[in-house]
CSV table of C-alpha atoms and ligand atoms in Angstrom, one decimal:
chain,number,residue,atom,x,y,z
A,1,UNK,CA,0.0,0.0,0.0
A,2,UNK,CA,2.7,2.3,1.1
A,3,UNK,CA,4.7,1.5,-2.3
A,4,UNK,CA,1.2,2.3,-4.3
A,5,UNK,CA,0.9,6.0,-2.6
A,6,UNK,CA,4.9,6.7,-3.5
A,7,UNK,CA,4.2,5.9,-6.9
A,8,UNK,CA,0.9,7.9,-6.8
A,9,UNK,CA,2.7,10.8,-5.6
A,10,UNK,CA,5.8,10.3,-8.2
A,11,UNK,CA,3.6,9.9,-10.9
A,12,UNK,CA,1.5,13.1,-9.7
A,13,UNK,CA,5.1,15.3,-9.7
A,14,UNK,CA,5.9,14.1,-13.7
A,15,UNK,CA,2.4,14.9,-14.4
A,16,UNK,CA,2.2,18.2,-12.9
A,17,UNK,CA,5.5,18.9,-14.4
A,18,UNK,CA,4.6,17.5,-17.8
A,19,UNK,CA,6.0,20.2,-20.7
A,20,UNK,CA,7.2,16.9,-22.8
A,21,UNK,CA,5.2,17.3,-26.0
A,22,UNK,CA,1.6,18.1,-27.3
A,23,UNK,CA,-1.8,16.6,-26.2
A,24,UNK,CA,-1.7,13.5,-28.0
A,25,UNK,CA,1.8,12.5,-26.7
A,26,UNK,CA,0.7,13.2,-23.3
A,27,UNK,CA,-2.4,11.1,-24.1
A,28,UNK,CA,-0.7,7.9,-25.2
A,29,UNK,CA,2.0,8.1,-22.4
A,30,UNK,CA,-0.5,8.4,-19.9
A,31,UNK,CA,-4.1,7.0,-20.8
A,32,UNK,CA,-3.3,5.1,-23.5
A,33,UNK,CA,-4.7,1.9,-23.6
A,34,UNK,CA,-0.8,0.5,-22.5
A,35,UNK,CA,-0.3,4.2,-20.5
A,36,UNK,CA,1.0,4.4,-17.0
A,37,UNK,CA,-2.3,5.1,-15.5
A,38,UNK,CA,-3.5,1.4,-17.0
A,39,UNK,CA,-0.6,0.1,-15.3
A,40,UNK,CA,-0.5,1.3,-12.3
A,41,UNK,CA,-4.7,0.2,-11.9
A,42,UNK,CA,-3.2,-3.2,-12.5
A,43,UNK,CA,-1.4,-2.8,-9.0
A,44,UNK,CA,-4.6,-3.1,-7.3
A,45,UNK,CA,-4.2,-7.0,-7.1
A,46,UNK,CA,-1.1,-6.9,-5.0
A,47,UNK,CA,-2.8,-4.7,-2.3
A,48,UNK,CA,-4.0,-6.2,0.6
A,49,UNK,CA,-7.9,-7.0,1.0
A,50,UNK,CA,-8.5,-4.8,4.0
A,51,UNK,CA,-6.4,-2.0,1.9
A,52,UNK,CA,-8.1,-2.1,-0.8
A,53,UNK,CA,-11.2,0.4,-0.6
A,54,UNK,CA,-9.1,3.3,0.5
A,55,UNK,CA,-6.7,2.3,-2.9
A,56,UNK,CA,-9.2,2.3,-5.2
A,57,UNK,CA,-10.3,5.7,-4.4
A,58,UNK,CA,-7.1,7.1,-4.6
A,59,UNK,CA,-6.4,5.2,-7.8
A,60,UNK,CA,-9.8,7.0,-8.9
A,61,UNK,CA,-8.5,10.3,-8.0
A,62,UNK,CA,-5.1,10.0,-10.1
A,63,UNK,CA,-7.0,8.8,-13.1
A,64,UNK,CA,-9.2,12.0,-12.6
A,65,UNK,CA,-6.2,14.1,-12.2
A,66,UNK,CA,-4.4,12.8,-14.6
A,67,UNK,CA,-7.5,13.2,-17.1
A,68,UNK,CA,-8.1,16.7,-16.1
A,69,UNK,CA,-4.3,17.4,-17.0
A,70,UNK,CA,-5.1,15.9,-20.4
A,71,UNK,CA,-8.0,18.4,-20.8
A,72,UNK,CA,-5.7,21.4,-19.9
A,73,UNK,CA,-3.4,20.7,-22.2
A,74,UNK,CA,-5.7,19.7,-25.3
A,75,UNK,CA,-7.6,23.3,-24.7
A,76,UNK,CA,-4.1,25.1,-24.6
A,77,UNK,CA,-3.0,23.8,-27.7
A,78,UNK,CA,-6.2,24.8,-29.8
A,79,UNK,CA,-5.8,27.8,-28.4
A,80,UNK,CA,-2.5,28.1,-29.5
A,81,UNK,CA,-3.8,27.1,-32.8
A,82,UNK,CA,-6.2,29.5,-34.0
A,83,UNK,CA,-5.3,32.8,-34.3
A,84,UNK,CA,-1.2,32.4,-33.0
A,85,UNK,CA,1.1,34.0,-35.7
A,86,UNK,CA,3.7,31.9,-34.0
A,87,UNK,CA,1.7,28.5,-34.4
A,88,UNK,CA,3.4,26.2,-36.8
A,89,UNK,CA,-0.7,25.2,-38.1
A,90,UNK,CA,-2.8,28.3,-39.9
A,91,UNK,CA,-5.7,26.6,-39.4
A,92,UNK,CA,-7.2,29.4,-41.9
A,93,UNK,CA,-5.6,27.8,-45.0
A,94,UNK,CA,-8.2,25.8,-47.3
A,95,UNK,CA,-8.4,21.8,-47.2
A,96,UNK,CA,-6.8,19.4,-49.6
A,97,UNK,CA,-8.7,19.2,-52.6
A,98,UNK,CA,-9.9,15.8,-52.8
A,99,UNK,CA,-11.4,15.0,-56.3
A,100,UNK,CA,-14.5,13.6,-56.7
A,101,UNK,CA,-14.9,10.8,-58.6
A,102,UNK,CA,-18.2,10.1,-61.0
A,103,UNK,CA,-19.8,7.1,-62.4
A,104,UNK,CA,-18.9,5.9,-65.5
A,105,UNK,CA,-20.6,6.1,-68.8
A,106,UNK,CA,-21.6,2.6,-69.3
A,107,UNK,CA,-22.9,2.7,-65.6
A,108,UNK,CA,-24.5,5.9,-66.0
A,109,UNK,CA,-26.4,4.3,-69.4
A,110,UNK,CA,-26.8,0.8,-67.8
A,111,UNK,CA,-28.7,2.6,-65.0
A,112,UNK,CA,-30.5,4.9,-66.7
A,113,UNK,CA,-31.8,1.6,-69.4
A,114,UNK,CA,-32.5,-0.6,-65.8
A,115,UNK,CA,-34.7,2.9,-64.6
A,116,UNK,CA,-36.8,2.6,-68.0
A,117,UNK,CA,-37.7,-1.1,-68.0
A,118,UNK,CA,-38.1,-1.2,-64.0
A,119,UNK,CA,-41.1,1.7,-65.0
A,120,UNK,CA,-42.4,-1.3,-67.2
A,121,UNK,CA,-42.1,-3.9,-64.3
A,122,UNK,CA,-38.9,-5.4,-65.2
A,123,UNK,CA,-37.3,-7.2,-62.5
A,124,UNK,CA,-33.1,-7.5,-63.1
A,125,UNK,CA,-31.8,-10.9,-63.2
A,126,UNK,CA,-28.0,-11.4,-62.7
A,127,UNK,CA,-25.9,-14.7,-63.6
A,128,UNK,CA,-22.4,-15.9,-63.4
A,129,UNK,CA,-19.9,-14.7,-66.4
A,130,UNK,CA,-18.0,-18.5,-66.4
A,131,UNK,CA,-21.1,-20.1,-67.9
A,132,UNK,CA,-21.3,-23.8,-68.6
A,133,UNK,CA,-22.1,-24.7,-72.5
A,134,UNK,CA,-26.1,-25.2,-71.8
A,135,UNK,CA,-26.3,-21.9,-70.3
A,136,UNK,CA,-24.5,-20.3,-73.0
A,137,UNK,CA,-25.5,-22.3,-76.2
A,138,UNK,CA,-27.1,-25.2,-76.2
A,139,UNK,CA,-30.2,-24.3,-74.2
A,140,UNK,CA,-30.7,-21.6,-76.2
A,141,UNK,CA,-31.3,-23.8,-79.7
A,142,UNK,CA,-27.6,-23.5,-80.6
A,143,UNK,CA,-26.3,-27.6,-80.5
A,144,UNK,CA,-22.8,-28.1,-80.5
A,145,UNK,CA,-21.7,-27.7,-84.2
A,146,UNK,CA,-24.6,-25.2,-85.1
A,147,UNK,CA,-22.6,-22.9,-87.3
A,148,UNK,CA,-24.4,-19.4,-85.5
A,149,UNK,CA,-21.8,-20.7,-82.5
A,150,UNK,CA,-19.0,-19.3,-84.7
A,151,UNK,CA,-20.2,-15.4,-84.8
A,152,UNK,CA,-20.0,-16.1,-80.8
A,153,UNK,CA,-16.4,-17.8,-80.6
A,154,UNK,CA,-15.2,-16.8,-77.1
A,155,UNK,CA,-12.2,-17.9,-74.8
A,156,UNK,CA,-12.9,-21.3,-73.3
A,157,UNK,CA,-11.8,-22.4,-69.5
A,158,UNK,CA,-11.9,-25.5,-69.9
A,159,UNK,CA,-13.2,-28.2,-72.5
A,160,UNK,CA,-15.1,-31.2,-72.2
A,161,UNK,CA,-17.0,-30.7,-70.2
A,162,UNK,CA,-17.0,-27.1,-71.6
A,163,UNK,CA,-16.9,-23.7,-69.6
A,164,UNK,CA,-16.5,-20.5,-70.6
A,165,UNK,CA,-16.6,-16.9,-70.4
A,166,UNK,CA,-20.2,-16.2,-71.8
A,167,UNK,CA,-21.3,-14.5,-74.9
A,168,UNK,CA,-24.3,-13.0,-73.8
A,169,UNK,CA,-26.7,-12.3,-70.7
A,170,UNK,CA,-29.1,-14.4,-72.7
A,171,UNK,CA,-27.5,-17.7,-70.0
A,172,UNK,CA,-29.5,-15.5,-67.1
A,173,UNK,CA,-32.8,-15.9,-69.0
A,174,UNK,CA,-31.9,-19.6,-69.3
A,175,UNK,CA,-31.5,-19.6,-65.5
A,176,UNK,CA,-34.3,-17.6,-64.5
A,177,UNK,CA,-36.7,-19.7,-66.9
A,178,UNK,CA,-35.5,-23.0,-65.2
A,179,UNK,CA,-36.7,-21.6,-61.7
A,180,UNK,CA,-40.3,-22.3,-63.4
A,181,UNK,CA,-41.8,-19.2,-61.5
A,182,UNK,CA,-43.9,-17.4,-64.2
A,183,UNK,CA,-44.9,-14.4,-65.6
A,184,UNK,CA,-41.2,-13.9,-65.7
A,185,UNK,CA,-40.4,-10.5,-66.3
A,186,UNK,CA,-36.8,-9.8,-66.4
A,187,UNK,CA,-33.9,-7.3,-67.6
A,188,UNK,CA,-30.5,-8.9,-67.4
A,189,UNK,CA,-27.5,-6.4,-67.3
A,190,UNK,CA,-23.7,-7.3,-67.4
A,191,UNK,CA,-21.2,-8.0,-69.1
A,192,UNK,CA,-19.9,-10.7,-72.0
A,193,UNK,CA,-16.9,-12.0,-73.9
A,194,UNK,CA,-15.9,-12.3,-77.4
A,195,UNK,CA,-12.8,-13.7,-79.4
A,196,UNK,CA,-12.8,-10.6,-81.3
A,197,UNK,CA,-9.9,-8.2,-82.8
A,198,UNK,CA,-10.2,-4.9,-80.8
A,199,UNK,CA,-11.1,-2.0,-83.0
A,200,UNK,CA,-12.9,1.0,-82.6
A,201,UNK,CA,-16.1,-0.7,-82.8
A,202,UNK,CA,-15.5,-4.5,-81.3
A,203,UNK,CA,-13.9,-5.5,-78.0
A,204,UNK,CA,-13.1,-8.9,-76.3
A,205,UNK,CA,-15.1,-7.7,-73.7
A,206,UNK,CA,-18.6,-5.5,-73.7
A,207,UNK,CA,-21.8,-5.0,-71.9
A,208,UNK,CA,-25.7,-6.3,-72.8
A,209,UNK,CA,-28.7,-6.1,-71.0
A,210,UNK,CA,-31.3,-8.8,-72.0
A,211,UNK,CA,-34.5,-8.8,-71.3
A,212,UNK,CA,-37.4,-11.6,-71.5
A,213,UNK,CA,-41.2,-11.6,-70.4
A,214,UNK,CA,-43.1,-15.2,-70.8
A,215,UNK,CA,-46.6,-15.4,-69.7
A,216,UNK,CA,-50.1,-16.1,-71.3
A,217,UNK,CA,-50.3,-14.5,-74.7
A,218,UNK,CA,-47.4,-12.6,-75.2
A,219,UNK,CA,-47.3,-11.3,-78.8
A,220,UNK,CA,-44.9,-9.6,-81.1
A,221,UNK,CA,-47.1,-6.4,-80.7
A,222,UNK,CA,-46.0,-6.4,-77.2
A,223,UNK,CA,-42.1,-6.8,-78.1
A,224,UNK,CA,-42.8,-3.6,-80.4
A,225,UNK,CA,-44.6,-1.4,-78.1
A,226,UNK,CA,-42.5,-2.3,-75.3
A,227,UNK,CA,-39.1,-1.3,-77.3
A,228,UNK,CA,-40.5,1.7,-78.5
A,229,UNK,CA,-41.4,3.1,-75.2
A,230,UNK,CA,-38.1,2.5,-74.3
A,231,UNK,CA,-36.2,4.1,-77.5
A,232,UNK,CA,-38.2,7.4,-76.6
A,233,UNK,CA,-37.4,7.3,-72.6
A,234,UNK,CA,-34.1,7.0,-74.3
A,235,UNK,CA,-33.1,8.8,-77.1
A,236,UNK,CA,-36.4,11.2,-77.3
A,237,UNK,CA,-40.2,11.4,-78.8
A,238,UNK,CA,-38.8,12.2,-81.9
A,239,UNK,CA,-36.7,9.3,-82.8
A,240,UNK,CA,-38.6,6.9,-85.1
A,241,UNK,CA,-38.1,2.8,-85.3
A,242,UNK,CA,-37.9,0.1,-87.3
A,243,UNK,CA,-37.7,-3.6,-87.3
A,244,UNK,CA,-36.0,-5.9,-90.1
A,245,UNK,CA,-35.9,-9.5,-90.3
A,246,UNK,CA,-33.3,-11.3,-88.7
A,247,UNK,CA,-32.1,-14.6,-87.5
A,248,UNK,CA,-31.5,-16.3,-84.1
A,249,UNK,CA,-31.4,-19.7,-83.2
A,250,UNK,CA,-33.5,-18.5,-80.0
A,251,UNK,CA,-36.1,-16.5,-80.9
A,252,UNK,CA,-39.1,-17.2,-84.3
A,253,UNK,CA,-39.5,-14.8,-85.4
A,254,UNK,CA,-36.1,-12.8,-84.9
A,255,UNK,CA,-35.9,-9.3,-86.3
A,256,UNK,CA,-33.4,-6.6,-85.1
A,257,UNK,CA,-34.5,-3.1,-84.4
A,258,UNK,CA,-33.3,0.2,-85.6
A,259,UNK,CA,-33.3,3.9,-84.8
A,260,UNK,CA,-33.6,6.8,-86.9
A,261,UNK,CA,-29.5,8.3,-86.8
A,262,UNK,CA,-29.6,10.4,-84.1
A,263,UNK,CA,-26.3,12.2,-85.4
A,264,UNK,CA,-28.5,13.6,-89.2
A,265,UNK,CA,-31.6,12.6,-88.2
A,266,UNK,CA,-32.6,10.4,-90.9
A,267,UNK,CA,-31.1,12.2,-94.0
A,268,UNK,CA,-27.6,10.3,-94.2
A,269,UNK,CA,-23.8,10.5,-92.5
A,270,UNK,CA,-21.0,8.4,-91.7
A,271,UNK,CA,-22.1,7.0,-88.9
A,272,UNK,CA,-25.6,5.3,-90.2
A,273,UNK,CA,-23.4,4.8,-93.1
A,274,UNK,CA,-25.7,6.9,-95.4
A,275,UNK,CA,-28.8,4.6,-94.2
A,276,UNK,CA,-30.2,7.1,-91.8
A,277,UNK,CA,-31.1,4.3,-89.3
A,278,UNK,CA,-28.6,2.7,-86.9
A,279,UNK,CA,-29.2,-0.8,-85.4
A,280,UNK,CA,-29.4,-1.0,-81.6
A,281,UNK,CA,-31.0,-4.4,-80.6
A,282,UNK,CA,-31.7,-7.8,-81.4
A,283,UNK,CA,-35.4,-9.4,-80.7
A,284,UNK,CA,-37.6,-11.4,-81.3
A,285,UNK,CA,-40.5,-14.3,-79.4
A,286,UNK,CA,-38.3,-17.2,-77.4
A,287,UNK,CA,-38.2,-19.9,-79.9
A,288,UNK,CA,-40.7,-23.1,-78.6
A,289,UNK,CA,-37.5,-25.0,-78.4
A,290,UNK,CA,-35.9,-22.4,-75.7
A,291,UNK,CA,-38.9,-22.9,-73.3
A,292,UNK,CA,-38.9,-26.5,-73.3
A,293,UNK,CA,-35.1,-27.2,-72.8
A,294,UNK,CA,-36.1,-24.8,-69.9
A,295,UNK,CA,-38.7,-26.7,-68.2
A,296,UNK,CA,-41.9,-24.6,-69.4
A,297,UNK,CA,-44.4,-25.6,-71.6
A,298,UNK,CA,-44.4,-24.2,-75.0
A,299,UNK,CA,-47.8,-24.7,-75.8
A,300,UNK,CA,-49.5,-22.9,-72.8
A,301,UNK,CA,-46.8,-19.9,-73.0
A,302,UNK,CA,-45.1,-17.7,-74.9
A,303,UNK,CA,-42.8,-14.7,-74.7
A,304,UNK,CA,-40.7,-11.9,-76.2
A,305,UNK,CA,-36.8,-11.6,-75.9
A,306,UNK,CA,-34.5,-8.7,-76.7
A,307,UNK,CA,-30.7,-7.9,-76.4
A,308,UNK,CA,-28.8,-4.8,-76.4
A,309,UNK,CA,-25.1,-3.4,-76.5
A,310,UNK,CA,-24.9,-1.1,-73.5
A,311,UNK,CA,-21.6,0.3,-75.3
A,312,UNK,CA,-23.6,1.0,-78.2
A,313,UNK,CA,-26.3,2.8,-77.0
A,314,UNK,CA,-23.4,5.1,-74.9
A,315,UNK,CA,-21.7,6.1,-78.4
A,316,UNK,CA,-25.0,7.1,-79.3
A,317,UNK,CA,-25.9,8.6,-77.0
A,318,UNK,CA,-23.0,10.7,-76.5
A,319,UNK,CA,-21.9,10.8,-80.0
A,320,UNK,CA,-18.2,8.4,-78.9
A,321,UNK,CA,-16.6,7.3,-82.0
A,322,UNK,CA,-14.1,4.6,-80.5
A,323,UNK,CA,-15.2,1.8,-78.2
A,324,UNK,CA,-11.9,1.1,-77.0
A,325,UNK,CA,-11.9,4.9,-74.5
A,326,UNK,CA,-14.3,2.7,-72.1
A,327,UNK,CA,-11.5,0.8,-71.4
A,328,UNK,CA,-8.9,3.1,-71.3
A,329,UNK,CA,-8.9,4.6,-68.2
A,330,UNK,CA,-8.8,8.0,-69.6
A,331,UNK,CA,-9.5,10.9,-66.5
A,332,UNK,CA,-9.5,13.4,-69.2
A,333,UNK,CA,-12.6,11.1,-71.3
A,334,UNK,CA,-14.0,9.7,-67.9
A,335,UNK,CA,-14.5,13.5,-66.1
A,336,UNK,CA,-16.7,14.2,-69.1
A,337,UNK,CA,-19.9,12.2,-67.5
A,338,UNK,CA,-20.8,13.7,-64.3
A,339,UNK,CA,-24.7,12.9,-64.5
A,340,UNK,CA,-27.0,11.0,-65.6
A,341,UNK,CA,-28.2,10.7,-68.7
B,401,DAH,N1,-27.9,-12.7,-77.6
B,401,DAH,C1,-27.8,-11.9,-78.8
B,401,DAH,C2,-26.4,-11.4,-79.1
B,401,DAH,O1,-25.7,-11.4,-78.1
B,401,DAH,C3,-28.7,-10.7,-78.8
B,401,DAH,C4,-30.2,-11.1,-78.7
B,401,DAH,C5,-30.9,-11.2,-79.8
B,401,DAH,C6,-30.7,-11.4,-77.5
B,401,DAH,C7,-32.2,-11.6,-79.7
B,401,DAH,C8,-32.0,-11.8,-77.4
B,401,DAH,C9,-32.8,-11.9,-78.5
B,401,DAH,O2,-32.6,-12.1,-76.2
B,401,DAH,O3,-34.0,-12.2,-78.5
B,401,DAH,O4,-26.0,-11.2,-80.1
C-alpha cells in the first residue's frame, strides 16, 4: 500500500511537471490503452484486502487528475492554434482538394436503361460470367456444331466438359426460366466476352442487358410497343423505329430493331453509313424450343426476348466514336460524364 501512494505521488510530480510534448503525446504516455495510469490500476491486485477500498479511491482520483491534465493541455494547444502568428498550423488555409470521382458512362447508361424497364415492371436478373455450354448455347437452340456458334467464338476455360466466359446475358434468362416461377419479367445487365480483334467498334469484352417476359399470350405487338417506349425514354419522342428480319437460333420470329441516326436525323452521314437508321438491338418471341429445354411448356406460354449493347447505345448517345476509350482509363474522357443521362 505504502509502495502504491509513493508511486501515486511520483507519478502526480511528472504529471504536474509535464512540458514533454503536445496533447496526444501526453495522451498515449498516460491514458493510452498501455499508459501508465493502465498500469498502475493493474497494482490493485497486490494490495492487501483490508487496503483495498481506500486504494481504489485514490487510484480513482489519479485517473481524474491525470485526465483533467489531459484536458488542460488539449484546450491550450487549440488555443494556441487559432489565431497564433507563432503557431506552426494556420488553421485558416483551405483543405486538400480531394477530387470527386463520378460514375462511368456505361454505368451511368446501364442505370439509366435498368430505370426505363423497371417503370415497365422489369425485374433485373443477374448470372455468373464463367457459364457452362447449356447456359450459353445449347439451351438456347444452338447444338454443339450449329454454325451461328462461330459469330459467338469466345475464350474457353476449360473443355469437355466445356466452360467458358459467356457471350451473352441471354444464359441469365436460361437460369431464370428454369426456376419455373412465371410471368417472368426480367432485364438482365452485365457484361460478355468475345474472341474478337479490338477495334474501334468491337472488343473482347462489352456489356448487354437482356430482357425476356413469358406469360399467357405474349405477342410480337407487345415486343414492339414495349421497345418503342423504351427508345423514346431514351433517345427522345422524336426518334422513329424500325424492325428488319433477322435470325437467331432463339427467338421465331427474330428481327433486329433500328433507330432513326440520331447524329443527321434520318437524312444520311458516316455513322448510319448513309442509311439514316442505326441498329441498336436484337429481338424477337423465345423460340418453342428455348422454353422447353427450360422446363416450361411451349404450348400454354409464350414470350418476347431482346438484347442490347450497352456500349452502343453510350456512343449514341454521347456521339463516342471509339469503343476502346471505355476501357482506357482516360480521366481526361472519364470527367466528361458527371450525371445522368
Ligand atoms: N444474344 C444476342 C447477341 O448477343 C442478342 C439477342 C438477340 C438477345 C435476340 C435476345 C434476342 O434475347 O431475343 O447477339
Amino acid at each position: 500500500m505504502e509502495q502504491l501512494l509513493n508511486q501515486i505521488t511520483a507519478l502526480k510530480e511528472e504529471i504536474t511537471a509535464f512540458n514533454g510534448g503536445d496533447a496526444e503525446t501526453f495522451r498515449i504516455k498516460y491514458l493510452g490503452t498501455k499508459g501508465l495510469v493502465k498500469t498502475i490500476m493493474g497494482e490493485m491486485k497486490n494490495v492487501a484486502p483490508e487496503n483495498k477500498k481506500e486504494a481504489g479511491q485514490l487510484l480513482n482520483e489519479f485517473k481524474l487528475f491525470t485526465e483533467a491534465k489531459y484536458s488542460e493541455l488539449n484546450e491550450a494547444s487549440s488555443k494556441s492554434e487559432i489565431g497564433n502568428p507563432k503557431s506552426e498550423i494556420d488553421l485558416t488555409l483551405p483543405g486538400d482538394n480531394l477530387p470527386l470521382g463520378s460514375r462511368h458512362p456505361i454505368s451511368l447508361v446501364k442505370n439509366r436503361i435498368i430505370s426505363i424497364f423497371q417503370r415497365l415492371g422489369f425485374a433485373v436478373a443477374e448470372g455468373p460470367e464463367i457459364e457452362d455450354d447449356f447456359h450459353n448455347f445449347s439451351a438456347l437452340n444452338l447444338p454443339e456444331n450449329h454454325p451461328a456458334r462461330d459469330m459467338q467464338d469466345t475464350f474457353y476455360i476449360s473443355q469437355n466438359p466445356d466452360w467458358l466466359l459467356r457471350t451473352h446475358t441471354s444464359s441469365v434468362q436460361v437460369r431464370e426460366m428454369q426456376k419455373g416461377k412465371l410471368p417472368i419479367r426480367i432485364i438482365c445487365p452485365g457484361r460478355v466476352y468475345r474472341n474478337e480483334t479490338i477495334s474501334a467498334r468491337a472488343h473482347c469484352f462489352f456489356h448487354q442487358v437482356e430482357g425476356l417476359y413469358i406469360a399467357d399470350n405474349v405477342s410480337f405487338a407487345d415486343l414492339k410497343q414495349t421497345l418503342y417506349f423504351f427508345v423514346q425514354e431514351m433517345f427522345g419522342a422524336d426518334v422513329k423505329v424500325r424492325f428488319r428480319p433477322s435470325y437467331f437460333p432463339f427467338t421465331e420470329p427474330s428481327a433486329e430493331m433500328d433507330i432513326s441516326c440520331l447524329i443527321c436525323g434520318g437524312t444520311g452521314c458516316n455513322v448510319c453509313k448513309h442509311t439514316g437508321w442505326v441498329e441498336i438491338l436484337g429481338c424477337g418471341m423465345v423460340h418453342p424450343n428455348v422454353l422447353d429445354n427450360c422446363g416450361i411448356d411451349s404450348n400454354k406460354y409464350t414470350g418476347f426476348a431482346f438484347g442490347m449493347g450497352i456500349e452502343r447505345i453510350t456512343m449514341l448517345k454521347y456521339q463516342i466514336k471509339d469503343l476502346r476509350l471505355f476501357s482506357e482509363n482516360d480521366l481526361r474522357f472519364l470527367k466528361q460524364f458527371t450525371s445522368a443521362v
